Every structure is written in C-alpha cells, then in structure tokens.
XYZ file of N, CA and C in Angstrom:
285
model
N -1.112 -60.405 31.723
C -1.145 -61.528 30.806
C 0.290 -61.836 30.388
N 0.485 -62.982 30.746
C 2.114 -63.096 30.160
C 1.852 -64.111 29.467
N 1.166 -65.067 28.953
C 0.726 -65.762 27.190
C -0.565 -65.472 26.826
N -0.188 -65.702 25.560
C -1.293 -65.524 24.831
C -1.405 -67.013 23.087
N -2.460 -67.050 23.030
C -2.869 -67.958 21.896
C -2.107 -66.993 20.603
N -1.233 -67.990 19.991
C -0.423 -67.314 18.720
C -1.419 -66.778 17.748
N -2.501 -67.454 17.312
C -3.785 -67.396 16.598
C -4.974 -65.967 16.954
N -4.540 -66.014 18.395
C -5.903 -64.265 18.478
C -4.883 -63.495 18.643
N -3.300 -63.531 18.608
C -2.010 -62.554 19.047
C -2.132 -61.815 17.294
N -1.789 -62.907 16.260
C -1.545 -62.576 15.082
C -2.927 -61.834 14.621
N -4.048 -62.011 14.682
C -4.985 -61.630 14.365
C -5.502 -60.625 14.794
N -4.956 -60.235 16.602
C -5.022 -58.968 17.423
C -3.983 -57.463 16.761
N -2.790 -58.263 16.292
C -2.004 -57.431 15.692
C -1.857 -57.056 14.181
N -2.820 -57.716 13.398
C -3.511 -57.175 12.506
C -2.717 -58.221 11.336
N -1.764 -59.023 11.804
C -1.182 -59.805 10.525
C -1.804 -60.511 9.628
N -2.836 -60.588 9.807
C -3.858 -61.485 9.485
C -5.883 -60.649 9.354
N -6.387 -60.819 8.176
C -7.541 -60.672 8.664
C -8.969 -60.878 9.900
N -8.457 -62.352 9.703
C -9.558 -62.754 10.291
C -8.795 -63.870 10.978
N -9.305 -63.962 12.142
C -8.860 -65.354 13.748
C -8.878 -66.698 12.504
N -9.782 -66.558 11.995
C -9.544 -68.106 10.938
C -8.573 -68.292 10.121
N -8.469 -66.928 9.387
C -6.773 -67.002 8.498
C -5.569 -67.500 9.042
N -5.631 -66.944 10.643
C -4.695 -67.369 11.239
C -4.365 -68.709 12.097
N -5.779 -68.982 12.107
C -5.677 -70.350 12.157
C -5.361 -71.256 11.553
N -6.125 -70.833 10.230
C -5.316 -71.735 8.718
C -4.090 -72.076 9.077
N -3.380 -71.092 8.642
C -1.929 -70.293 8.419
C -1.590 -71.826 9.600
N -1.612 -71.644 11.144
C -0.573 -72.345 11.867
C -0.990 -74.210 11.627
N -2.111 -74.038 11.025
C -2.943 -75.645 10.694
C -1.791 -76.098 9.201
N -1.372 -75.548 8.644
C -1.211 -75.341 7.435
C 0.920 -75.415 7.276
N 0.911 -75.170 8.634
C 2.390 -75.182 8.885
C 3.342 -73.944 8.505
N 2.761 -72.916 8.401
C 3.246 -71.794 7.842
C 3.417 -70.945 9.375
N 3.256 -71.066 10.649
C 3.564 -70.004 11.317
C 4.582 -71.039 12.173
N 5.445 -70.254 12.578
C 6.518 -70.813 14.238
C 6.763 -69.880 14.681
N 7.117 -70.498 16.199
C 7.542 -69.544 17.424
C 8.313 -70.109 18.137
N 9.980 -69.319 17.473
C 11.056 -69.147 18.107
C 11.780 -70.572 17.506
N 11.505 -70.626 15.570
C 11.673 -71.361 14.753
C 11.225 -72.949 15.129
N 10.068 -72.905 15.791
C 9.377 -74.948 16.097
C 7.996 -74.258 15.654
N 7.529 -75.142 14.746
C 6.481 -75.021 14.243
C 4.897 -74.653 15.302
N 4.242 -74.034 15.028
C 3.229 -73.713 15.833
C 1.710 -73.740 15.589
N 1.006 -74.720 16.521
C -0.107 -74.744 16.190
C -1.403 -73.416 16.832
N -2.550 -73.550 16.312
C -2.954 -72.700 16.589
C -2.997 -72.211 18.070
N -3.456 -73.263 19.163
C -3.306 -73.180 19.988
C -1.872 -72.832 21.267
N -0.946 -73.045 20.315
C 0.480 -72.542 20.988
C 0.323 -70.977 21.579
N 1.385 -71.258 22.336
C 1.333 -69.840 23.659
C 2.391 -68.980 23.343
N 2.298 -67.876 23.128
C 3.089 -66.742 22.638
C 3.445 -66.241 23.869
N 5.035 -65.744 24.317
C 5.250 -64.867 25.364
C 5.838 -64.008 24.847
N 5.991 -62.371 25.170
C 6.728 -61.374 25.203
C 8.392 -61.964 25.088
N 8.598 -61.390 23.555
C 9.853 -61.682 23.411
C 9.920 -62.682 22.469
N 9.368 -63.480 21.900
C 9.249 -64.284 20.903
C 9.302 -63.904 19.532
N 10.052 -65.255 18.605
C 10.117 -64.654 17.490
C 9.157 -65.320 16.504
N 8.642 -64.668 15.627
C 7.086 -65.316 14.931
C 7.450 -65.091 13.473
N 7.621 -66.513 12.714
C 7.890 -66.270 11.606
C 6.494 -66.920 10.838
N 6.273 -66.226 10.038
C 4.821 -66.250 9.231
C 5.223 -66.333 7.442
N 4.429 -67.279 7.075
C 4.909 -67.503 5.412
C 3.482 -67.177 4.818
N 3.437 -66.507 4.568
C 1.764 -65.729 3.890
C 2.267 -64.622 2.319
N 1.759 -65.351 1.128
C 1.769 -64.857 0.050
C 2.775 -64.842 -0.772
N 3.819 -65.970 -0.386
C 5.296 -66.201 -1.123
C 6.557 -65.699 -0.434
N 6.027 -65.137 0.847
C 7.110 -64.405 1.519
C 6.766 -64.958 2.972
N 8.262 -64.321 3.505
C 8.370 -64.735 4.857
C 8.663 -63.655 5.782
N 7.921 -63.618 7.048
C 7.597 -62.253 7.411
C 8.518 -63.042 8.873
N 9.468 -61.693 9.433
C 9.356 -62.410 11.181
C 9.132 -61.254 12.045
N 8.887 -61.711 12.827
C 8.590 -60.371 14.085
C 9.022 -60.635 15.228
N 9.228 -59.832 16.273
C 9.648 -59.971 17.647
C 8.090 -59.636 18.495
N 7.060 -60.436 19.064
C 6.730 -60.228 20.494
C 6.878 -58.660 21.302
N 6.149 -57.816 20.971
C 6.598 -56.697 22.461
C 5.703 -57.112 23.721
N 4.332 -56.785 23.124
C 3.342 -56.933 23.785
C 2.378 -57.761 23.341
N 1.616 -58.413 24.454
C 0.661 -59.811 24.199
C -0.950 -59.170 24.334
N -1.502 -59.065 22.895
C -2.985 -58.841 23.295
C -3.708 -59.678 22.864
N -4.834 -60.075 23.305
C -6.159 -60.693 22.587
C -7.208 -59.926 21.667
N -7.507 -58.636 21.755
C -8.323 -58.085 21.025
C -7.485 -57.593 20.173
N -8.545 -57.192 18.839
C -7.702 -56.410 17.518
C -7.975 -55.049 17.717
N -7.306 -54.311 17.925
C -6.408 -52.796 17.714
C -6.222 -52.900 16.503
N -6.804 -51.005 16.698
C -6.338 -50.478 15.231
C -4.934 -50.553 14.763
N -4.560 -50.097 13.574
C -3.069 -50.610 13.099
C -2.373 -49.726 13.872
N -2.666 -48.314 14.761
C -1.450 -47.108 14.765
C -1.200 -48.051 16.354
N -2.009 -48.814 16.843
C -1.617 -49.586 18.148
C -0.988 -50.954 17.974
N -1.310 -51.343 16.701
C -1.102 -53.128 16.739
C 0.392 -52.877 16.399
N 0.797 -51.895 15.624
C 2.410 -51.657 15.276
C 3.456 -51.619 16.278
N 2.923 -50.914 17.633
C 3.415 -51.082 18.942
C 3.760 -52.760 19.695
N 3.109 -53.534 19.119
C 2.833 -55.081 19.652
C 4.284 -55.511 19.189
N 4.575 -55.328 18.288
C 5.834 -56.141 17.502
C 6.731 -55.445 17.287
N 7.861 -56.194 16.930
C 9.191 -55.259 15.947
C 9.439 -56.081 14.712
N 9.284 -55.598 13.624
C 9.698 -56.094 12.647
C 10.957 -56.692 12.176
N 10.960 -58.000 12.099
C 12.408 -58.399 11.956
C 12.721 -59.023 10.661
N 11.459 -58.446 9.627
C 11.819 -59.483 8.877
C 13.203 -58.655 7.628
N 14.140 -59.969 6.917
C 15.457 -59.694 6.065
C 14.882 -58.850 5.256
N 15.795 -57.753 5.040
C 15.399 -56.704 4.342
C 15.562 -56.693 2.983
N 15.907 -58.140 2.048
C 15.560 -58.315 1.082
C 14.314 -58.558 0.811
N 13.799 -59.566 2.009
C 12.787 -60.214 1.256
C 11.363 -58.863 2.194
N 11.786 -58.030 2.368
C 11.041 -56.642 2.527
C 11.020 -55.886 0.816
N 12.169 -56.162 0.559
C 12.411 -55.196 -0.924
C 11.183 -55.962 -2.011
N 11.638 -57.404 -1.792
C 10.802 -58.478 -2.795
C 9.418 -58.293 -2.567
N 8.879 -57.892 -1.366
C 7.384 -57.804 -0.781
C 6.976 -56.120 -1.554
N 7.599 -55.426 -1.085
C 7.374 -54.081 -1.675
C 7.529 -53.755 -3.315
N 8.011 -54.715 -3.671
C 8.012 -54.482 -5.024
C 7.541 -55.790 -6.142
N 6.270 -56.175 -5.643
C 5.428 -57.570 -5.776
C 5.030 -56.947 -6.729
C-alpha cells in the first residue's frame, strides 16, 4: 500500500476516536498534508507531514507507515513520528 485515505490513516493511528471525528476534523479545515489543507478523502503517503488542530492545540506528525485498520496504541505509535513544537507539547501537557 503506498496511499492511504488521511481520514482511516488518522483514525487507524489512534489520533482520533472514531473514522467520523476524523472526518469532521478534515471537513472542518483543521487537518493538512504537507501544510495544503486536506479533505477527508485526500491520500496520505509515507513520509508526509500531518498537521492536526484538535482541542486548542496543534499537533504534527511525520507518516512512517500507512495503515487502514486501528491498532492498538503500542503499534499505532510505530505509524508516526511526532513532530509536534515542543512548546506547544509543554502547553498540551500542562492543560
């Protein structure tokens, strides 16, 4: 698989509860990939950067691996690298 739907990627990797949240979320203008706004249906490849605005904060991640199903968290952590500024990590952790 070399794409995948941004919407079952985020939801496979646990950023999100539910395939609909994350649908919201890119309906809603809060997700991009590789900073151009992204709809639900947009195609995620390995290596992409996914910035997500969910709960006053802004999260980004790097793309490792592209899945469709949701994995538990000790696997979905493997999917991504966390890229998001390590302030607004401090601001999240101390909400």
């Amino acid at each position: 698989m070399d794409k995948v739907r941004i919407d079952k990627w985020l939801w496979a990797v646990r950023i999100f509860k539910t395939r609909t949240q994350a649908t919201d979320a890119c309906r809603e203008g809060k997700i991009s990939i590789n900073e151009s706004s992204a709809k639900a249906a947009s195609l995620l490849t390995v290596n992409d950067v996914v910035t997500v605005k969910k709960g006053g904060f802004q999260f980004t991640y790097k793309a490792l691996q592209l899945i469709e199903k949701r994995v538990g968290a000790p696997l979905a952590v493997l999917c991504f690298e966390d890229l998001t500024a390590p302030e607004e990590q401090h601001k999240f952790e101390h909400w």
